[in-house]
Coordinates of C-alpha atoms in Angstrom, one line a residue:
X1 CA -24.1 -0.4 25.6
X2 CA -24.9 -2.3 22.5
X3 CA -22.4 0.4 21.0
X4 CA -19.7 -0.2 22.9
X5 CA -19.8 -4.0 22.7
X6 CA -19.8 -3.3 18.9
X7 CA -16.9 -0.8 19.1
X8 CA -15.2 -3.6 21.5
X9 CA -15.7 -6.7 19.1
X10 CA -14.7 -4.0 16.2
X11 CA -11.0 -3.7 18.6
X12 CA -10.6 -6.9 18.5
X13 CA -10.9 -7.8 15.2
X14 CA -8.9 -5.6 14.1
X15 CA -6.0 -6.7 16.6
X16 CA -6.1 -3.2 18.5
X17 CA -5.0 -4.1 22.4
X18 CA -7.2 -1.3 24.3
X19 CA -10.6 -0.5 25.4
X20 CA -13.4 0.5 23.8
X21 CA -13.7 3.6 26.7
X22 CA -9.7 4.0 25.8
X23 CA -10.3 4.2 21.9
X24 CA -13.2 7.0 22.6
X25 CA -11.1 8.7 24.9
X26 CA -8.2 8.9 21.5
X27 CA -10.8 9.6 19.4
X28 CA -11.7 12.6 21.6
X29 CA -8.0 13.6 21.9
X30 CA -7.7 13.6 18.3
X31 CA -10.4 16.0 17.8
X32 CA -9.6 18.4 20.5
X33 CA -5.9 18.1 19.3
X34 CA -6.7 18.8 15.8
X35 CA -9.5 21.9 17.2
X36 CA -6.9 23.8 19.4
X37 CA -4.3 23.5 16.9
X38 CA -6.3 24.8 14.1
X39 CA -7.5 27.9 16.6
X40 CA -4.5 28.7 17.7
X41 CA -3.2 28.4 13.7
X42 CA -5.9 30.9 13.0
X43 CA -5.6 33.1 15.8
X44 CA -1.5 33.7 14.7
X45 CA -2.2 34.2 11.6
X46 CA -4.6 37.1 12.3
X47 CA -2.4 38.8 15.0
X48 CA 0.8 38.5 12.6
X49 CA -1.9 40.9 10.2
X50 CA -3.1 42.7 13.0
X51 CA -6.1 41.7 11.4
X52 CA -8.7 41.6 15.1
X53 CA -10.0 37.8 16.6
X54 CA -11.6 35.2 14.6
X55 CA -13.7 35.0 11.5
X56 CA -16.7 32.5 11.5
X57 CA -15.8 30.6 8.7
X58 CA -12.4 30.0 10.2
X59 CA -14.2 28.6 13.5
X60 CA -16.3 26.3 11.2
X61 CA -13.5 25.3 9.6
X62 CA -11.9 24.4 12.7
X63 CA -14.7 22.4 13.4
X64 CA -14.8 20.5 10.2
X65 CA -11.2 19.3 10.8
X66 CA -11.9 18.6 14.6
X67 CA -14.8 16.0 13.5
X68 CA -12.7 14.2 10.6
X69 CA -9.5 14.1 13.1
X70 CA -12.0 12.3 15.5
X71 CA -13.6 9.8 12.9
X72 CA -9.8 9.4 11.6
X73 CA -8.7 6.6 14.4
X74 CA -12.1 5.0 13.6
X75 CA -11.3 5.0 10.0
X76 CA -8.1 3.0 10.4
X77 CA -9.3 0.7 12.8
X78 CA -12.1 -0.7 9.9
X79 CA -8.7 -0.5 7.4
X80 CA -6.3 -2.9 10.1
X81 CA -10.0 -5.4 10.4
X82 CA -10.0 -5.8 6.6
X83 CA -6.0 -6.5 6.3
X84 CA -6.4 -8.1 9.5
X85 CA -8.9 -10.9 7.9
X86 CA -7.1 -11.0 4.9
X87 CA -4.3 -12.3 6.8
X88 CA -6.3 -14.5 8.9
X89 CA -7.9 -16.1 5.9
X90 CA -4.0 -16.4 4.4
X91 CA -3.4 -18.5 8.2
X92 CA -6.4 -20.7 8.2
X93 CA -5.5 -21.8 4.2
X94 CA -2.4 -22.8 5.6
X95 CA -4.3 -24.5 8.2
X96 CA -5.9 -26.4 5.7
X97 CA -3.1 -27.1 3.3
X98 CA -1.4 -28.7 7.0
X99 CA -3.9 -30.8 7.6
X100 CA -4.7 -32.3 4.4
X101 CA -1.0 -33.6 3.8
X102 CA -1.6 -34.9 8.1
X103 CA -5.4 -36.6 8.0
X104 CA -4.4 -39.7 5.9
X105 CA -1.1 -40.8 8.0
X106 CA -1.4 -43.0 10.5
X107 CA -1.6 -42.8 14.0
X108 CA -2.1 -38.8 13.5
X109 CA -4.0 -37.2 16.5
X110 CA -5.9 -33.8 17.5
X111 CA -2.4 -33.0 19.4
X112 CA 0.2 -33.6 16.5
X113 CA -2.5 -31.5 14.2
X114 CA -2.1 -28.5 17.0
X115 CA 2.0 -29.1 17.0
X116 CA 2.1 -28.6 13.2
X117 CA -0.6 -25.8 12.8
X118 CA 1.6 -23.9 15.8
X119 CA 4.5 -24.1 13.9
X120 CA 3.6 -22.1 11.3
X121 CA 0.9 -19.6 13.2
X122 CA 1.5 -16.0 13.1
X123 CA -2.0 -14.3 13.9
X124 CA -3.2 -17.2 16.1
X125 CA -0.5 -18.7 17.7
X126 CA -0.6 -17.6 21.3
X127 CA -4.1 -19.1 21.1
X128 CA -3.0 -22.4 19.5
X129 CA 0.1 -22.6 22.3
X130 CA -2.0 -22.2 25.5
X131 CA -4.7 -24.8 23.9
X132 CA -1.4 -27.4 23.4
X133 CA -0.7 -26.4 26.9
X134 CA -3.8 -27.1 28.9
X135 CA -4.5 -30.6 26.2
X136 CA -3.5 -32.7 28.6
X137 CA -5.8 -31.4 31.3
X138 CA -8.6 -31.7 29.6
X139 CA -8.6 -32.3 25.6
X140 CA -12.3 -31.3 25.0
X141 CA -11.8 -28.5 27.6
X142 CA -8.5 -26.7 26.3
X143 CA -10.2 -26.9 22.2
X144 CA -13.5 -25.2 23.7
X145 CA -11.6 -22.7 25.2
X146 CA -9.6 -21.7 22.5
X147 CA -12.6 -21.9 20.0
X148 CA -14.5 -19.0 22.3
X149 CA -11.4 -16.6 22.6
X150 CA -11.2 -16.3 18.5
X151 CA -14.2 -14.5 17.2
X152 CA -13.0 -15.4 13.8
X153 CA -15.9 -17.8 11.9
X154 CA -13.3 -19.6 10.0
X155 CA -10.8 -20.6 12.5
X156 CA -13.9 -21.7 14.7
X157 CA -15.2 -24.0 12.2
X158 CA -11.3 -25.6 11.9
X159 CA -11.7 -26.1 16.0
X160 CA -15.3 -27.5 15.4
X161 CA -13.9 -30.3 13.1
X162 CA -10.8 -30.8 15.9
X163 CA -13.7 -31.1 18.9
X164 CA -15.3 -34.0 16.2
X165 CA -12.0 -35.9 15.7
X166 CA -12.2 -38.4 18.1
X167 CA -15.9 -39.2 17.9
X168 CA -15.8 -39.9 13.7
X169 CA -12.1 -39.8 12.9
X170 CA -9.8 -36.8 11.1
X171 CA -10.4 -38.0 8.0
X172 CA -14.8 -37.6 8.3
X173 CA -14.1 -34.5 10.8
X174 CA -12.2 -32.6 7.9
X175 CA -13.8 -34.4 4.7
X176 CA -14.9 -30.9 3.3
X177 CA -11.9 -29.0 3.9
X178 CA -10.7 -29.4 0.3
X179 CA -14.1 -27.3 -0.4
X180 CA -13.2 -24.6 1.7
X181 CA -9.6 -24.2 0.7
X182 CA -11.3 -23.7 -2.7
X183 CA -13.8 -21.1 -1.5
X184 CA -11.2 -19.2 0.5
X185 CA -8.6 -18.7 -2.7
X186 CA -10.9 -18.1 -5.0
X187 CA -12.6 -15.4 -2.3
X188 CA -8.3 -13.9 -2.4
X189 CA -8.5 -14.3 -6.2
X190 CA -11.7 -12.1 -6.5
X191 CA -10.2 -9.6 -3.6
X192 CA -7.0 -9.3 -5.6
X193 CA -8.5 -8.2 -8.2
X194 CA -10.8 -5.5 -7.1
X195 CA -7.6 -4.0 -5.4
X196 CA -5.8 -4.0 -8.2
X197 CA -8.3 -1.5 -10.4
X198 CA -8.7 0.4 -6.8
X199 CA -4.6 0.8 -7.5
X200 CA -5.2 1.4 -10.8
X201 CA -8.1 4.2 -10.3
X202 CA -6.0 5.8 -7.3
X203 CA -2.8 5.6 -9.3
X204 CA -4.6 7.4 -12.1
X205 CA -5.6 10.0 -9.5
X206 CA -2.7 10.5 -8.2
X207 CA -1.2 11.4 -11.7
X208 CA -3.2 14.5 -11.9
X209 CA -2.3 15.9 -8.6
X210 CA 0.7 17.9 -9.8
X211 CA -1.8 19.8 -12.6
X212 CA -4.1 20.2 -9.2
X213 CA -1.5 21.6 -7.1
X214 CA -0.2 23.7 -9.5
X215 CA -4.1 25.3 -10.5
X216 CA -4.8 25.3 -6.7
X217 CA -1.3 27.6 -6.1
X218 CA -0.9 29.2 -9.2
X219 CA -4.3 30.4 -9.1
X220 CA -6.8 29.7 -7.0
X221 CA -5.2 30.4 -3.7
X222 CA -3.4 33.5 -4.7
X223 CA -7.1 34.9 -5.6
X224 CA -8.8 33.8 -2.3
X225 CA -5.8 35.4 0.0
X226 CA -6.7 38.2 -3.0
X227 CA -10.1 38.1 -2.3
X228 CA -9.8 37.9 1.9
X229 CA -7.3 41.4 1.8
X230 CA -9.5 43.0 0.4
X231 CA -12.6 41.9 2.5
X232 CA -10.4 42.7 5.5
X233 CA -9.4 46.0 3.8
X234 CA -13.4 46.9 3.8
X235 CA -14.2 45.5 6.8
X236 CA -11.6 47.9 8.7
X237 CA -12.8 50.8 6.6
X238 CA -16.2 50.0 7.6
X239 CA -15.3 49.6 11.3
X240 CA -13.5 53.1 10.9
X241 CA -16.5 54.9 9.2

């Protein structure tokens, strides 16, 4: 259980629309997909040689392909969460920057705040729209509601200071959001640049793959089909003796 609430809060963070019991089932596919496919791969190639059924190996390799075709969907799931937040961060910055040009006008409110930050919502704005929807049945009721259907910390605190508004003011409710506007850009800043050397590392790796793909068919798998003839060679002679 405490797996699949995991796996479900995991869905949702990354903005993936089904089931936890739905994302095993295509993990499950994948695998059995990828297993048949490499069986049946196998199997062809050995009845095109008239070689017999299958080798171990081959069945193991099968195998290992099956298990990273099943961990594959879970793979880019955590990838779509970390763009995912990256853009959500990118939204509540904007959030921010919106509300710091609105809290020193006068005669702003909590609604006029939601109007502005809906006009320019991408990630959140369904959210934002059914709160400005339901404000006028219940204020306190309609901000509550949207604060517990985001699971994401930063946009809760921004509701937090909206719930505070009318108790201490906009300007006390959001007096440290200068602080976190900082925190959040130079957070982008630092993320920036650790994926620019990770481009710079996999760009360097890339560079070598034509010398690898030339060794790997120039060589290397021209001696292992080599090598498998001839065990197949000895295996029939063997089989014949």
């Amino acid at each position: 259980y405490g797996r699949i609430l995991y796996v479900k809060e995991l869905l949702k963070k990354s903005g993936d629309n089904i089931s936890a019991k739905q994302f095993l089932l295509k993990r499950m596919l994948y695998g059995s997909v990828i297993f048949v496919a490499s069986i049946v791969v196998f199997l062809s190639l050995h009845i095109n040689n008239e070689s017999g059924y299958l080798l171990w190996n081959e069945v193991l390799l099968s195998w290992l392909l099956a298990y990273l075709a099943y961990w594959f969907p879970y793979w880019m799931v955590l990838y779509r969460r970390k763009i995912m937040q990256m853009s959500m961060e990118d939204e509540i910055i904007q959030y921010q920057s919106i509300i710091m040009m609105l809290m020193y006008m006068d005669r702003i409110s909590v609604l006029n705040i939601l109007e502005f930050m809906e006009s320019f919502a991408i990630i959140f704005k369904d959210t934002i729209q059914n709160c400005i929807n339901d404000y006028n049945a219940g204020d306190i009721q309609a901000l509550e509601e949207m604060r517990e259907k985001e699971v994401f910390e930063p946009f809760k605190r921004l509701v937090d200071s909206l719930l505070i508004c009318d108790k201490i003011g906009i300007e006390k409710a959001f007096d440290e959001i200068n602080t976190d506007r900082i925190y959040y850009q130079d957070k982008r800043k630092q993320e920036n640049e650790m994926n620019l050397s990770t481009k710079v590392v996999i760009g360097k790796l890339i560079a070598y793959v034509p010398l690898i793909l030339t060794i790997g068919l120039y060589l290397i798998v021209p001696f292992i089909i080599e090598s498998m003839n001839q065990l197949m060679e000895y295996a029939d002679e063997w089989n014949m003796m």
